[in-house]
Amino acid sequence: MNVHKDISYLQMCYALAEKAFGWTSPNPYVGAVIVKNGVIIGHGYHERPGKAHAEAVALAKAGSRANKATAYINLEPCVHWGRTPPCIDKIISAQLKRIVVSSIDPNPLVNGKGIEMMKQAGIQVSLGLLEEKNKRINEAYIKYIQYEIPFITLKTALSLDGKTATKTYASKWISSSQTRKYMHLIRGEHDAIMVGINTILKDDPRLTVRHPAWAGKTITRVILDSNLRIPLQSKVLKTLSKGEVVIFTLKTSPLEKKDALQKKGVKVIPIVPKNNKIDIKKALAWLGKNQISSVLVEGGAELHTHMLESKTADKMIISVSPKLIGGKGAPCFYQGKGAETIKKSLKLKKMNTFKIGDDIIIQGYL
């Protein structure tokens, strides 16, 4: 065994898996490479739900040459029937000599069973190489499969002094056009976009995926609207062909407005209140049950603050532009009660930063 070669082939698996970003939900991102005598004889990745899994694609390309070969895969092969047959049967039938797997599948239907079956079949199994990389690219899948709720990413654009808009609530545009294009690219990697009703009332956004990399991609638009104040002529309601619209509201919201929205094809979901507001955890549970595994929360400040205070957010993507807005009345990203001491303040972990033009992009985990 050569660890450096193993890493190189696994990196190819990840490069293949990343081709499916934004398309496989609620399934994981998986790539596979099959090697024999130093030559790649098969490779593949899982493209869409219902299509062949990465291992099946790679084995089909390898054919009979897979006998005594080594397979590389970033996630443990499945052992159960879903929309496709279990991959473990194909792997065992191919009589592979060795398989290198980054990580066990946390799905209770799998969760080590595939590893054990391969060992029992006489296949040498190496487990754990580049495991952290698998946890990163499959972060949404891992949370969704373990807790049945979506992975939540908060996204915002800030000025250098932490403002999200001016004192008159003007926010177009804090970030540059290049940064906005990048954020549209990020938007397409998610199953859903979430905003509060104030964002709809102030900006009237479409909340669609418009980056050229996502041709044909639809995305669920989620709106928190306690009293159904959304105007029936809102742009988001005119773009239902670009993705369904789900509005979470309180049970006390007007029935006539609810009926009017439902006639347009909108899903209106009444939620039992918590402190006279929509219970965000119940809303997320509903999304999870409806196979939404990742949500990009785009605003506004009240919703972002609620997510942070309720500890329901997992990740943040912040663009900081070299502009000073000022003004005590200008809104900031994180409001609420605030920390009493610096020690009690929230801190991002596993951060990485980069620049797009003059803007600084900060990504980190909560």
Coordinates of C-alpha atoms in Angstrom, one line a residue, residues 24-365:
T24 CA -28.1 15.0 -5.7
S25 CA -30.1 16.0 -2.6
P26 CA -31.1 14.3 -0.4
N27 CA -28.4 11.9 -1.4
P28 CA -24.7 12.4 -0.7
Y29 CA -21.9 13.5 -3.0
V30 CA -19.9 10.4 -4.0
G31 CA -17.2 9.7 -6.5
A32 CA -15.4 6.4 -7.3
V33 CA -12.2 5.4 -9.1
I34 CA -11.1 1.9 -9.9
V35 CA -7.4 1.2 -10.4
K36 CA -5.5 -1.9 -11.6
N37 CA -1.7 -2.1 -12.1
G38 CA -1.4 1.7 -11.8
V39 CA -4.0 2.3 -14.5
I40 CA -7.5 3.9 -13.9
I41 CA -9.9 1.4 -15.5
G42 CA -13.2 2.9 -14.2
H43 CA -14.5 6.1 -12.7
G44 CA -17.8 7.7 -12.0
Y45 CA -20.0 9.8 -9.7
H46 CA -23.6 9.9 -8.5
E47 CA -25.2 12.6 -10.8
R48 CA -28.8 12.7 -9.6
P49 CA -31.3 10.9 -7.3
G50 CA -32.5 7.8 -9.1
K51 CA -29.4 7.5 -11.3
A52 CA -26.7 4.9 -10.8
H53 CA -24.4 5.4 -7.8
A54 CA -20.8 6.2 -8.3
E55 CA -19.5 2.7 -7.6
A56 CA -22.0 1.2 -10.1
V57 CA -20.9 3.7 -12.8
A58 CA -17.2 3.0 -12.2
L59 CA -17.6 -0.8 -12.2
A60 CA -19.7 -0.7 -15.4
K61 CA -16.8 1.1 -17.1
A62 CA -14.2 -1.3 -15.7
G63 CA -16.1 -4.5 -16.6
S64 CA -14.3 -7.7 -16.0
R65 CA -11.0 -5.8 -15.5
A66 CA -12.3 -5.0 -12.0
N67 CA -11.3 -8.4 -10.8
K68 CA -8.4 -8.1 -8.3
A69 CA -8.4 -4.3 -8.8
T70 CA -8.5 -1.5 -6.1
A71 CA -11.5 0.8 -5.8
Y72 CA -11.5 4.2 -4.2
I73 CA -14.6 5.9 -2.8
N74 CA -15.2 8.7 -0.5
L75 CA -18.3 7.2 1.2
E76 CA -19.1 3.7 2.3
P77 CA -21.1 1.7 -0.3
C78 CA -24.8 1.3 0.3
V79 CA -26.3 -2.0 1.4
H80 CA -30.0 -1.3 0.9
W81 CA -32.5 -0.8 -1.9
G82 CA -33.6 2.7 -2.6
R83 CA -34.3 4.0 -6.0
T84 CA -31.3 1.9 -7.2
P85 CA -30.0 -1.5 -6.1
P86 CA -27.4 -1.8 -3.3
C87 CA -23.9 -1.1 -4.5
I88 CA -22.4 -3.7 -2.1
D89 CA -23.6 -6.5 -4.3
K90 CA -21.9 -5.2 -7.4
I91 CA -18.7 -4.6 -5.5
I92 CA -18.6 -8.2 -4.1
S93 CA -19.5 -9.7 -7.5
A94 CA -16.7 -7.8 -9.1
Q95 CA -14.2 -9.6 -6.9
L96 CA -12.2 -6.5 -6.1
K97 CA -8.9 -7.1 -4.2
R98 CA -9.0 -3.9 -2.1
I99 CA -11.2 -0.9 -1.4
V100 CA -10.2 2.5 0.1
V101 CA -13.0 4.4 1.7
S102 CA -12.8 7.8 3.4
S103 CA -15.8 7.6 5.7
I104 CA -18.5 5.3 7.0
D105 CA -22.0 6.3 5.9
P106 CA -24.0 7.7 8.9
N107 CA -27.2 6.5 7.4
P108 CA -28.6 3.9 10.0
L109 CA -29.4 1.6 7.0
V110 CA -25.7 1.4 6.2
N111 CA -23.4 2.7 9.0
G112 CA -20.6 0.1 8.8
K113 CA -22.6 -2.7 7.4
G114 CA -21.0 -2.2 3.9
I115 CA -17.5 -2.3 5.4
E116 CA -18.3 -5.5 7.3
M117 CA -19.8 -7.2 4.2
M118 CA -16.7 -6.4 2.1
K119 CA -14.4 -7.7 4.8
Q120 CA -16.4 -10.9 5.0
A121 CA -16.1 -11.3 1.2
G122 CA -12.3 -11.2 1.5
I123 CA -11.8 -7.7 0.2
Q124 CA -9.1 -5.7 2.0
V125 CA -10.6 -2.5 3.4
S126 CA -8.7 0.7 4.2
L127 CA -10.9 3.2 6.1
G128 CA -10.5 6.8 7.2
L129 CA -8.1 8.5 4.7
L130 CA -9.3 12.1 4.0
E131 CA -12.3 11.5 6.2
E132 CA -12.5 15.2 7.2
K133 CA -12.8 16.1 3.5
N134 CA -15.8 13.9 3.2
K135 CA -17.4 15.4 6.3
R136 CA -17.0 18.8 4.6
I137 CA -18.4 18.1 1.2
N138 CA -21.2 16.0 2.7
E139 CA -21.9 18.3 5.6
A140 CA -25.6 18.8 4.6
Y141 CA -26.2 15.1 4.0
I142 CA -24.6 14.1 7.3
K143 CA -26.7 16.5 9.4
Y144 CA -29.9 15.7 7.4
I145 CA -29.5 11.9 7.7
Q146 CA -28.7 12.0 11.4
Y147 CA -31.2 14.6 12.6
E148 CA -33.8 14.8 9.7
I149 CA -33.4 18.6 9.6
P150 CA -31.6 20.7 6.9
F151 CA -28.1 22.1 7.2
I152 CA -28.4 25.9 7.6
T153 CA -26.1 28.5 6.1
L154 CA -26.5 32.1 6.9
K155 CA -25.5 34.5 4.1
T156 CA -25.1 38.3 4.3
A157 CA -23.3 41.3 2.8
L158 CA -21.8 43.8 5.3
S159 CA -20.0 47.1 5.2
L160 CA -16.7 47.5 6.9
D161 CA -18.6 48.8 10.0
G162 CA -20.9 45.8 10.1
K163 CA -24.0 47.4 8.5
T164 CA -26.4 45.5 6.2
A165 CA -28.1 48.7 5.0
T166 CA -28.2 52.5 5.5
K167 CA -30.4 54.2 8.1
T168 CA -33.1 54.5 5.3
Y169 CA -32.7 50.7 4.8
A170 CA -31.1 51.1 1.3
S171 CA -28.9 48.0 0.7
K172 CA -28.3 48.0 -3.1
W173 CA -25.5 47.3 -3.4
I174 CA -23.1 46.8 -0.5
S175 CA -21.2 44.0 -2.3
S176 CA -19.6 44.2 -5.7
S177 CA -21.2 42.7 -8.9
Q178 CA -18.5 40.0 -8.8
T179 CA -19.4 39.0 -5.3
R180 CA -23.1 38.9 -6.1
K181 CA -22.4 36.6 -8.9
Y182 CA -20.4 34.3 -6.6
M183 CA -23.3 34.3 -4.1
H184 CA -25.7 33.3 -6.9
L185 CA -23.3 30.4 -7.5
I186 CA -23.5 29.4 -3.8
R187 CA -27.3 29.7 -4.0
G188 CA -27.5 26.9 -6.5
E189 CA -25.7 24.5 -4.2
H190 CA -28.7 24.5 -1.8
D191 CA -32.1 23.0 -1.8
A192 CA -33.9 26.0 -0.5
I193 CA -33.5 29.8 0.1
M194 CA -35.1 31.3 3.3
V195 CA -36.1 34.9 4.0
G196 CA -38.3 36.7 6.4
I197 CA -41.3 38.7 5.3
N198 CA -39.6 42.0 5.8
T199 CA -37.1 41.1 3.0
I200 CA -40.1 40.4 0.7
L201 CA -41.7 43.7 1.6
K202 CA -38.6 45.9 1.2
D203 CA -36.8 44.3 -1.7
D204 CA -39.5 42.2 -3.6
P205 CA -36.9 39.6 -4.6
R206 CA -37.5 36.7 -7.0
L207 CA -35.2 34.4 -5.0
T208 CA -34.4 32.3 -8.1
V209 CA -31.2 30.6 -9.2
R210 CA -29.8 32.7 -12.1
H211 CA -26.1 31.8 -12.3
P212 CA -25.3 30.2 -15.7
A213 CA -23.7 27.2 -14.0
W214 CA -27.2 26.1 -12.8
A215 CA -29.1 26.0 -16.0
G216 CA -32.4 24.3 -15.3
K217 CA -32.0 24.3 -11.6
T218 CA -35.1 25.0 -9.5
I219 CA -35.0 25.9 -5.8
T220 CA -37.5 26.0 -3.0
R221 CA -38.2 29.5 -1.7
V222 CA -39.1 29.5 2.0
I223 CA -40.7 32.6 3.5
L224 CA -41.5 33.2 7.2
D225 CA -44.6 35.3 7.3
S226 CA -46.5 35.2 10.6
N227 CA -49.5 37.2 9.4
L228 CA -49.4 36.5 5.7
R229 CA -48.5 40.1 4.8
I230 CA -46.9 39.0 1.5
P231 CA -48.5 40.9 -1.5
L232 CA -50.2 38.7 -4.0
Q233 CA -48.3 40.5 -6.8
S234 CA -44.8 39.8 -5.3
K235 CA -42.2 38.7 -7.8
V236 CA -41.5 35.5 -6.0
L237 CA -45.2 34.5 -6.5
K238 CA -44.8 35.1 -10.3
T239 CA -41.9 32.6 -10.6
L240 CA -43.4 29.4 -9.4
S241 CA -41.9 27.6 -12.5
K242 CA -38.5 28.3 -11.0
G243 CA -39.2 26.4 -7.8
E244 CA -42.0 26.0 -5.2
V245 CA -42.8 28.6 -2.6
V246 CA -43.4 27.5 1.0
I247 CA -44.7 30.1 3.4
F248 CA -44.6 29.3 7.1
T249 CA -47.2 31.3 9.0
L250 CA -49.2 31.2 12.3
K251 CA -52.5 29.5 12.6
T252 CA -54.1 32.8 13.4
S253 CA -53.2 34.3 9.9
P254 CA -56.1 35.4 7.7
L255 CA -57.9 32.4 6.0
E256 CA -58.8 34.4 2.9
K257 CA -55.2 35.3 2.2
K258 CA -54.2 31.7 2.8
D259 CA -56.8 30.5 0.3
A260 CA -55.7 33.1 -2.3
L261 CA -52.0 32.0 -1.9
Q262 CA -52.9 28.3 -2.2
K263 CA -54.9 28.9 -5.4
K264 CA -51.7 30.3 -6.8
G265 CA -49.9 27.1 -6.0
V266 CA -48.1 28.3 -2.8
K267 CA -47.7 25.9 0.1
V268 CA -49.0 27.6 3.2
I269 CA -47.9 25.8 6.4
P270 CA -49.4 26.9 9.7
I271 CA -47.0 26.6 12.6
V272 CA -47.8 26.6 16.3
P273 CA -46.2 29.8 17.7
K274 CA -43.4 30.2 20.2
N275 CA -43.2 33.5 22.0
N276 CA -45.8 34.8 19.5
K277 CA -43.5 34.0 16.6
I278 CA -43.1 31.1 14.2
D279 CA -41.3 28.3 15.9
I280 CA -38.2 28.0 13.6
K281 CA -37.3 24.5 14.8
K282 CA -40.8 23.2 13.8
A283 CA -40.4 24.9 10.4
L284 CA -37.0 23.2 9.9
A285 CA -38.5 19.8 11.0
W286 CA -41.2 20.2 8.3
L287 CA -38.5 21.0 5.7
G288 CA -36.6 17.9 6.7
K289 CA -39.6 15.7 6.4
N290 CA -40.0 17.1 2.9
Q291 CA -36.5 16.1 1.9
I292 CA -35.0 19.6 2.1
S293 CA -31.4 18.9 3.3
S294 CA -29.8 22.3 2.9
V295 CA -31.1 25.9 3.3
L296 CA -29.4 29.2 2.5
V297 CA -30.8 31.9 4.8
E298 CA -30.5 35.2 3.0
G299 CA -32.2 37.6 5.4
G300 CA -33.0 39.8 7.0
A301 CA -31.3 40.8 10.2
E302 CA -34.3 39.7 12.4
L303 CA -34.3 36.2 10.9
H304 CA -30.5 35.9 11.1
T305 CA -30.5 36.9 14.7
H306 CA -33.3 34.4 15.5
M307 CA -31.3 31.6 13.9
L308 CA -28.2 32.5 15.9
E309 CA -30.0 32.9 19.2
S310 CA -31.9 29.6 18.7
K311 CA -28.6 27.9 17.7
T312 CA -30.2 26.5 14.5
A313 CA -27.5 27.8 12.1
D314 CA -24.5 25.7 11.1
K315 CA -22.4 27.9 8.9
M316 CA -22.0 31.5 7.8
I317 CA -20.9 33.1 4.6
I318 CA -20.2 36.8 4.9
S319 CA -19.0 39.3 2.3
V320 CA -17.4 42.4 3.7
S321 CA -17.0 45.4 1.5
P322 CA -14.6 48.4 2.1
K323 CA -17.4 50.8 2.7
L324 CA -18.3 52.8 5.9
I325 CA -22.1 53.4 6.2
G326 CA -22.4 54.7 9.8
G327 CA -25.5 55.8 11.5
K328 CA -27.0 54.5 14.8
G329 CA -30.2 53.7 12.9
A330 CA -28.6 51.6 10.2
P331 CA -29.3 47.9 10.8
C332 CA -26.5 45.4 11.6
F333 CA -26.4 41.7 10.8
Y334 CA -26.6 40.3 14.4
Q335 CA -29.0 42.1 16.7
G336 CA -31.0 40.7 19.6
K337 CA -30.0 41.0 23.3
G338 CA -26.3 40.8 22.6
A339 CA -23.5 39.1 24.6
E340 CA -22.8 40.4 28.1
T341 CA -19.1 39.6 27.9
I342 CA -16.7 39.0 25.1
K343 CA -16.3 35.4 26.4
K344 CA -20.0 34.8 25.8
S345 CA -19.9 36.1 22.2
L346 CA -20.3 33.7 19.3
K347 CA -17.1 32.7 17.5
L348 CA -16.7 31.2 14.0
K349 CA -14.7 28.0 13.7
K350 CA -12.8 26.4 10.9
M351 CA -12.7 29.7 9.1
N352 CA -11.4 30.4 5.6
T353 CA -11.2 33.8 3.8
F354 CA -10.5 34.9 0.3
K355 CA -11.0 38.0 -1.8
I356 CA -13.3 38.8 -4.7
G357 CA -12.2 42.2 -6.1
D358 CA -12.2 44.5 -3.1
D359 CA -14.6 42.4 -1.1
I360 CA -13.5 39.9 1.6
I361 CA -15.4 36.6 1.8
I362 CA -15.5 34.9 5.2
Q363 CA -16.8 31.4 5.7
G364 CA -16.9 29.6 9.0
Y365 CA -18.9 27.3 11.2

